[in-house]
Short mmCIF file of C-alpha atoms in Angstrom, two decimals:
data_model
loop_
_atom_site.label_atom_id
_atom_site.label_comp_id
_atom_site.label_asym_id
_atom_site.label_seq_id
_atom_site.Cartn_x
_atom_site.Cartn_y
_atom_site.Cartn_z
CA MET V 1 219.84 146.79 217.97
CA ASP V 2 218.64 144.67 214.74
CA ARG V 3 215.42 146.50 213.49
CA TRP V 4 214.39 142.82 211.61
CA GLN V 5 214.66 140.97 215.11
CA ALA V 6 213.35 143.62 216.72
CA MET V 7 210.18 142.99 214.55
CA ARG V 8 210.06 139.37 214.86
CA VAL V 9 210.09 139.82 218.72
CA PHE V 10 206.70 142.25 218.51
CA VAL V 11 204.82 139.90 215.96
CA LYS V 12 205.74 137.34 218.77
CA VAL V 13 204.54 138.71 221.62
CA ALA V 14 201.53 140.08 220.08
CA GLU V 15 200.68 136.51 218.60
CA SER V 16 201.38 134.71 221.75
CA GLY V 17 199.80 137.32 224.12
CA GLY V 18 202.45 138.31 226.54
CA PHE V 19 206.59 138.73 227.00
CA ALA V 20 207.15 135.66 229.01
CA GLU V 21 205.36 133.89 226.38
CA ALA V 22 206.81 135.20 223.64
CA ALA V 23 210.56 134.72 225.39
CA ARG V 24 210.06 131.23 226.11
CA ARG V 25 209.47 130.52 222.29
CA LEU V 26 212.28 132.74 221.37
CA PHE V 27 214.52 130.91 223.78
CA MET V 28 215.08 135.01 225.03
CA SER V 29 215.26 136.69 228.50
CA PRO V 30 212.16 138.18 228.64
CA PRO V 31 214.10 141.16 229.58
CA ALA V 32 215.40 140.94 226.60
CA VAL V 33 211.87 140.89 224.87
CA THR V 34 211.07 143.47 226.55
CA ARG V 35 214.06 145.75 225.22
CA SER V 36 213.17 144.88 221.81
CA VAL V 37 209.79 145.72 222.01
CA ALA V 38 210.91 149.41 223.27
CA PHE V 39 213.00 149.77 220.94
CA LEU V 40 211.10 149.72 218.19
CA GLU V 41 208.40 152.05 220.06
CA ASP V 42 211.21 154.60 220.53
CA ALA V 43 211.99 153.98 216.82
CA ILE V 44 208.65 154.64 215.67
CA GLY V 45 207.44 157.32 217.95
CA ALA V 46 204.23 155.47 219.06
CA GLN V 47 203.48 153.13 221.73
CA LEU V 48 202.27 149.39 220.22
CA LEU V 49 201.15 147.85 223.35
CA VAL V 50 199.32 148.44 226.65
CA ARG V 51 200.77 146.38 229.23
CA THR V 52 198.91 145.83 232.76
CA THR V 53 199.53 143.49 235.50
CA ARG V 54 196.98 141.06 233.75
CA SER V 55 196.75 141.57 230.28
CA LEU V 56 198.35 142.82 226.94
CA LYS V 57 196.74 144.76 224.46
CA LEU V 58 197.99 146.54 221.08
CA THR V 59 196.96 149.86 220.76
CA GLU V 60 195.32 150.96 217.34
CA THR V 61 198.78 151.79 215.80
CA GLY V 62 200.02 148.67 217.40
CA GLU V 63 197.50 146.67 215.19
CA ARG V 64 198.36 148.33 212.46
CA TYR V 65 202.06 147.88 212.83
CA LEU V 66 201.66 144.18 213.44
CA HIS V 67 200.08 143.68 209.98
CA ASP V 68 202.83 145.54 208.30
CA CYS V 69 205.49 143.66 210.33
CA GLN V 70 203.74 139.97 209.28
CA ARG V 71 203.84 141.03 205.59
CA ILE V 72 207.15 142.52 205.35
CA LEU V 73 208.72 139.15 207.42
CA ALA V 74 206.96 137.08 204.91
CA ASP V 75 208.38 138.75 202.27
CA LEU V 76 211.78 138.37 204.36
CA ALA V 77 211.16 134.85 204.33
CA ASP V 78 210.20 134.07 200.43
CA ALA V 79 213.26 135.85 199.46
CA GLU V 80 215.54 134.10 202.22
CA ALA V 81 213.36 130.48 200.80
CA ALA V 82 214.22 131.31 196.82
CA ALA V 83 218.09 132.12 198.13
CA ALA V 84 218.08 128.69 199.81
CA GLY V 85 216.55 126.99 196.97
CA SER V 86 212.98 126.25 197.99
CA TYR V 87 211.44 128.16 194.44
CA THR V 88 213.75 125.53 192.60
CA THR V 89 213.21 122.29 194.65
CA PRO V 90 209.56 121.47 195.53
CA THR V 91 209.76 121.07 199.88
CA GLY V 92 207.41 121.64 201.83
CA THR V 93 203.35 121.44 202.21
CA LEU V 94 200.58 122.05 199.48
CA ILE V 95 197.10 122.86 200.38
CA VAL V 96 194.61 122.01 197.02
CA THR V 97 191.55 123.13 197.83
CA ALA V 98 188.20 121.84 195.35
CA PRO V 99 184.57 120.96 194.92
CA VAL V 100 183.65 117.96 197.37
CA MET V 101 183.09 115.44 194.42
CA PHE V 102 185.28 116.80 192.20
CA GLY V 103 188.34 116.76 194.81
CA GLN V 104 186.94 113.09 195.48
CA LEU V 105 186.62 111.55 191.95
CA HIS V 106 189.40 113.68 190.31
CA ILE V 107 191.60 116.14 192.42
CA LEU V 108 192.81 113.34 195.12
CA PRO V 109 194.25 110.91 192.82
CA VAL V 110 196.29 113.84 191.35
CA VAL V 111 197.35 114.69 194.69
CA MET V 112 198.74 111.35 195.59
CA ASP V 113 200.42 110.61 192.21
CA TYR V 114 202.31 114.00 192.71
CA LEU V 115 203.54 113.22 196.01
CA GLY V 116 204.77 109.70 194.81
CA ARG V 117 206.60 111.85 192.11
CA HIS V 118 207.88 114.42 195.30
CA PRO V 119 208.73 112.49 198.36
CA VAL V 120 209.69 115.50 200.13
CA VAL V 121 206.57 117.34 199.81
CA SER V 122 203.26 116.83 201.85
CA ALA V 123 199.90 117.59 201.22
CA GLN V 124 196.73 118.98 202.66
CA THR V 125 193.29 118.53 200.57
CA LEU V 126 190.50 120.69 201.52
CA PHE V 127 187.35 119.61 199.15
CA LEU V 128 184.58 122.52 200.16
CA ASP V 129 181.51 123.32 197.84
CA ARG V 130 181.66 126.95 198.66
CA ILE V 131 184.64 129.68 197.02
CA THR V 132 187.61 130.00 199.18
CA ASN V 133 190.13 132.78 199.51
CA LEU V 134 193.21 131.25 198.87
CA VAL V 135 195.57 134.25 200.48
CA GLU V 136 193.42 134.84 203.32
CA GLU V 137 192.66 130.89 203.97
CA GLY V 138 196.30 130.28 203.50
CA MET V 139 195.92 127.76 200.30
CA ASP V 140 198.52 127.34 197.28
CA VAL V 141 195.96 125.60 194.74
CA ALA V 142 191.98 126.11 194.27
CA ILE V 143 190.01 123.86 191.02
CA ARG V 144 187.12 125.66 190.46
CA ILE V 145 184.40 124.63 188.23
CA SER V 146 182.68 128.45 187.04
CA HIS V 147 183.17 131.41 185.63
CA LEU V 148 185.76 133.27 187.40
CA PRO V 149 185.66 137.16 188.33
CA ASP V 150 188.44 139.65 187.51
CA SER V 151 191.01 139.33 190.13
CA GLU V 152 194.83 139.16 190.62
CA LEU V 153 194.90 135.43 190.42
CA THR V 154 196.68 133.32 187.72
CA ALA V 155 194.09 130.77 186.27
CA ILE V 156 195.20 128.19 183.73
CA ARG V 157 191.79 126.45 182.30
CA VAL V 158 192.14 122.59 181.57
CA GLY V 159 188.58 122.10 180.10
CA SER V 160 184.78 122.56 180.71
CA MET V 161 181.92 120.26 182.18
CA ARG V 162 178.84 120.31 181.11
CA ARG V 163 175.65 120.39 183.37
CA VAL V 164 172.76 117.84 182.60
CA ILE V 165 169.30 116.73 183.63
CA CYS V 166 169.00 113.13 184.13
CA ALA V 167 166.84 110.63 185.65
CA SER V 168 166.52 106.53 185.62
CA PRO V 169 165.40 104.57 182.77
CA ALA V 170 162.60 103.28 185.39
CA TYR V 171 161.09 106.81 185.84
CA LEU V 172 161.48 107.94 182.38
CA ALA V 173 159.21 104.49 181.70
CA GLU V 174 156.60 105.77 183.62
CA HIS V 175 156.39 109.18 183.63
CA GLY V 176 157.71 110.23 180.06
CA GLU V 177 160.78 112.06 178.87
CA PRO V 178 160.17 115.73 179.01
CA ARG V 179 160.79 117.12 175.38
CA SER V 180 161.14 120.89 176.25
CA PRO V 181 161.95 123.22 179.29
CA ALA V 182 158.29 124.18 179.76
CA ASP V 183 157.64 120.00 180.43
CA LEU V 184 159.34 120.24 183.68
CA ALA V 185 156.18 121.53 185.42
CA GLY V 186 154.75 117.87 185.09
CA HIS V 187 157.97 116.10 186.55
CA SER V 188 159.27 115.05 189.94
CA VAL V 189 161.96 117.63 190.34
CA ILE V 190 165.20 117.41 193.08
CA ALA V 191 167.02 120.18 193.33
CA ARG V 192 170.00 121.10 195.39
CA ILE V 193 170.03 123.26 198.73
CA GLY V 194 171.63 126.77 197.92
CA ALA V 195 172.71 125.31 194.35
CA TRP V 196 170.72 128.48 192.87
CA PRO V 197 169.37 131.74 194.26
CA ARG V 198 166.07 131.58 192.87
CA LEU V 199 164.29 128.01 192.22
CA GLU V 200 164.73 127.93 188.04
CA TRP V 201 166.90 126.15 185.92
CA ARG V 202 168.62 127.94 182.95
CA PHE V 203 168.78 126.53 179.69
CA GLY V 204 170.34 127.81 176.57
CA ARG V 205 173.42 129.06 174.37
CA ASP V 206 172.36 131.78 172.32
CA GLU V 207 169.18 132.29 173.64
CA LYS V 208 168.54 131.88 177.29
CA ILE V 209 165.36 130.20 178.76
CA HIS V 210 164.95 130.31 182.71
CA VAL V 211 162.37 127.73 183.72
CA GLY V 212 160.79 128.08 187.50
CA ILE V 213 161.29 124.48 188.86
CA GLN V 214 159.20 123.15 192.23
CA PRO V 215 160.85 120.61 193.92
CA ARG V 216 159.59 118.40 195.83
CA LEU V 217 162.86 117.07 197.24
CA MET V 218 165.55 119.18 198.64
CA CYS V 219 168.91 117.79 199.23
CA ASN V 220 171.97 119.34 200.88
CA LEU V 221 174.36 116.80 198.97
CA ASN V 222 174.86 115.98 195.47
CA GLU V 223 175.16 112.73 196.45
CA SER V 224 171.66 112.48 197.93
CA GLY V 225 170.02 114.23 194.69
CA ILE V 226 171.99 111.38 192.33
CA SER V 227 170.76 108.83 194.86
CA ALA V 228 167.49 109.73 194.79
CA ALA V 229 167.67 109.96 190.94
CA ILE V 230 168.88 106.31 190.56
CA SER V 231 166.22 105.15 192.78
CA GLY V 232 163.50 106.44 190.53
CA TRP V 233 162.47 109.30 192.25
CA GLY V 234 162.61 112.30 189.40
CA LEU V 235 165.08 114.35 187.74
CA VAL V 236 168.07 115.85 188.73
CA ARG V 237 170.65 118.32 187.29
CA VAL V 238 173.89 117.96 188.02
CA PHE V 239 177.50 118.34 186.82
CA ALA V 240 177.95 115.52 184.14
CA TYR V 241 181.40 114.11 186.01
CA GLN V 242 179.18 113.88 188.95
CA VAL V 243 177.37 111.13 187.31
CA ASP V 244 179.63 109.82 184.79
CA THR V 245 179.75 106.48 186.03
CA ALA V 246 175.69 106.20 186.85
CA LEU V 247 175.18 107.05 182.76
CA ARG V 248 177.56 104.99 181.70
CA GLU V 249 176.07 101.68 183.43
CA GLY V 250 172.66 102.49 182.47
CA ALA V 251 171.51 103.69 186.14
CA LEU V 252 170.85 107.04 184.31
CA ARG V 253 169.79 108.85 181.56
CA THR V 254 170.13 112.45 180.42
CA VAL V 255 166.89 114.68 178.97
CA LEU V 256 166.90 118.25 177.15
CA THR V 257 170.31 117.53 176.08
CA GLU V 258 169.54 119.70 173.17
CA PHE V 259 168.58 122.64 175.47
CA GLU V 260 171.81 122.59 177.13
CA GLU V 261 173.69 125.85 178.62
CA GLU V 262 177.32 126.63 177.44
CA PRO V 263 179.38 124.42 179.41
CA VAL V 264 180.91 125.68 182.54
CA PRO V 265 185.21 126.34 182.33
CA ILE V 266 187.53 124.33 184.58
CA HIS V 267 190.09 126.39 186.40
CA ILE V 268 193.39 125.30 188.45
CA VAL V 269 194.05 128.84 190.00
CA HIS V 270 196.93 130.20 191.70
CA ALA V 271 198.07 133.52 193.76
CA GLY V 272 199.97 135.77 190.82
CA GLY V 273 202.12 138.45 191.68
CA ARG V 274 205.50 136.74 192.57
CA ALA V 275 206.62 133.61 191.07
CA PRO V 276 205.10 130.56 192.39
CA SER V 277 207.21 128.48 194.95
CA ALA V 278 208.55 125.47 193.23
CA LYS V 279 206.00 122.78 195.17
CA VAL V 280 202.61 125.00 193.24
CA ARG V 281 204.38 125.90 190.08
CA SER V 282 205.30 121.65 189.63
CA PHE V 283 202.00 120.40 191.27
CA VAL V 284 199.97 123.16 188.79
CA ASP V 285 201.83 121.70 185.75
CA PHE V 286 201.70 118.22 186.87
CA ALA V 287 197.93 118.72 187.31
CA VAL V 288 197.33 120.47 183.97
CA GLU V 289 198.71 117.62 182.12
CA ARG V 290 196.83 115.37 183.88
CA LEU V 291 193.24 117.00 183.67
CA ARG V 292 193.39 118.35 180.26
CA ALA V 293 194.52 114.27 179.18
CA ASN V 294 190.71 113.35 180.67
CA PRO V 295 188.28 113.38 177.96
CA ILE V 296 185.01 114.02 180.25
CA PHE V 297 186.68 117.88 180.95
CA GLY V 298 186.00 119.14 177.34
CA ASP V 299 187.56 121.70 175.66
CA LEU V 300 191.11 123.31 176.83
CA ALA V 301 192.44 126.92 177.01
CA ARG V 302 195.60 128.55 177.84
CA ALA V 303 197.08 130.05 180.81
CA ARG V 304 195.50 133.40 181.41
CA PRO V 305 195.65 136.07 184.10
CA LEU V 306 192.63 136.58 185.79
CA SER V 307 192.91 140.86 185.35
#
């Protein structure tokens, strides 16, 4: 019996929760499915499934073997796809994740333009204000605005982003402009829930300054905090791209710019190891060029592995 086919049958039985359902999905007869699983159990000398009249459960050995089979079959599918040409021609569905506002403002237009150039590719965008696990969550590409830890991912730096403190001209006219971080104690502060492990804002490049803040307004969305600042309620700290339009239109003004931290790097990240598929490689190349051409993203750096 074909070992690869038997492994595929076993995986389908485990994933579908039964022999009959697996047989239906595989267009096989139930006895043939049963024989395939029995063949594997005989070959490895261990029971993989516990069958009752009402249920089917994996044994402990079966659970480990299932994960191994899924990995092996995925590697085989990659090899077959490479031979068929999907690693030279962009095809399939591209899944891209990014922070919410950054994704909406800067990544969605890139994705749409990319799809315009590659009509056989489709895309999903997942804009989330949390760090995602690309491999475990099945994503192809992530855009991250942060200092990245060491990992087996591949990151290409496309620029950097300032964190700025800003307020409306009306607020500053009424309450005055803070001249040093210590002056924040006398101002209304708007903060984002969960943005910082402690209620403090950090300043400085060579000499770090940590200033505790007492926010009178806490928002779970950056958009809400920015809206409150534009309305004249107080000072807000956000990434510069989030208030770019408001700053250019004069609805907000930055303060304490001479005390800013080093800008935060922006990376495009994808899984390393095997050569990326054509859809990932072509999208990353396209997005890198587009984002690096945007002057708001500052300095540039070459691609580097995070290991």
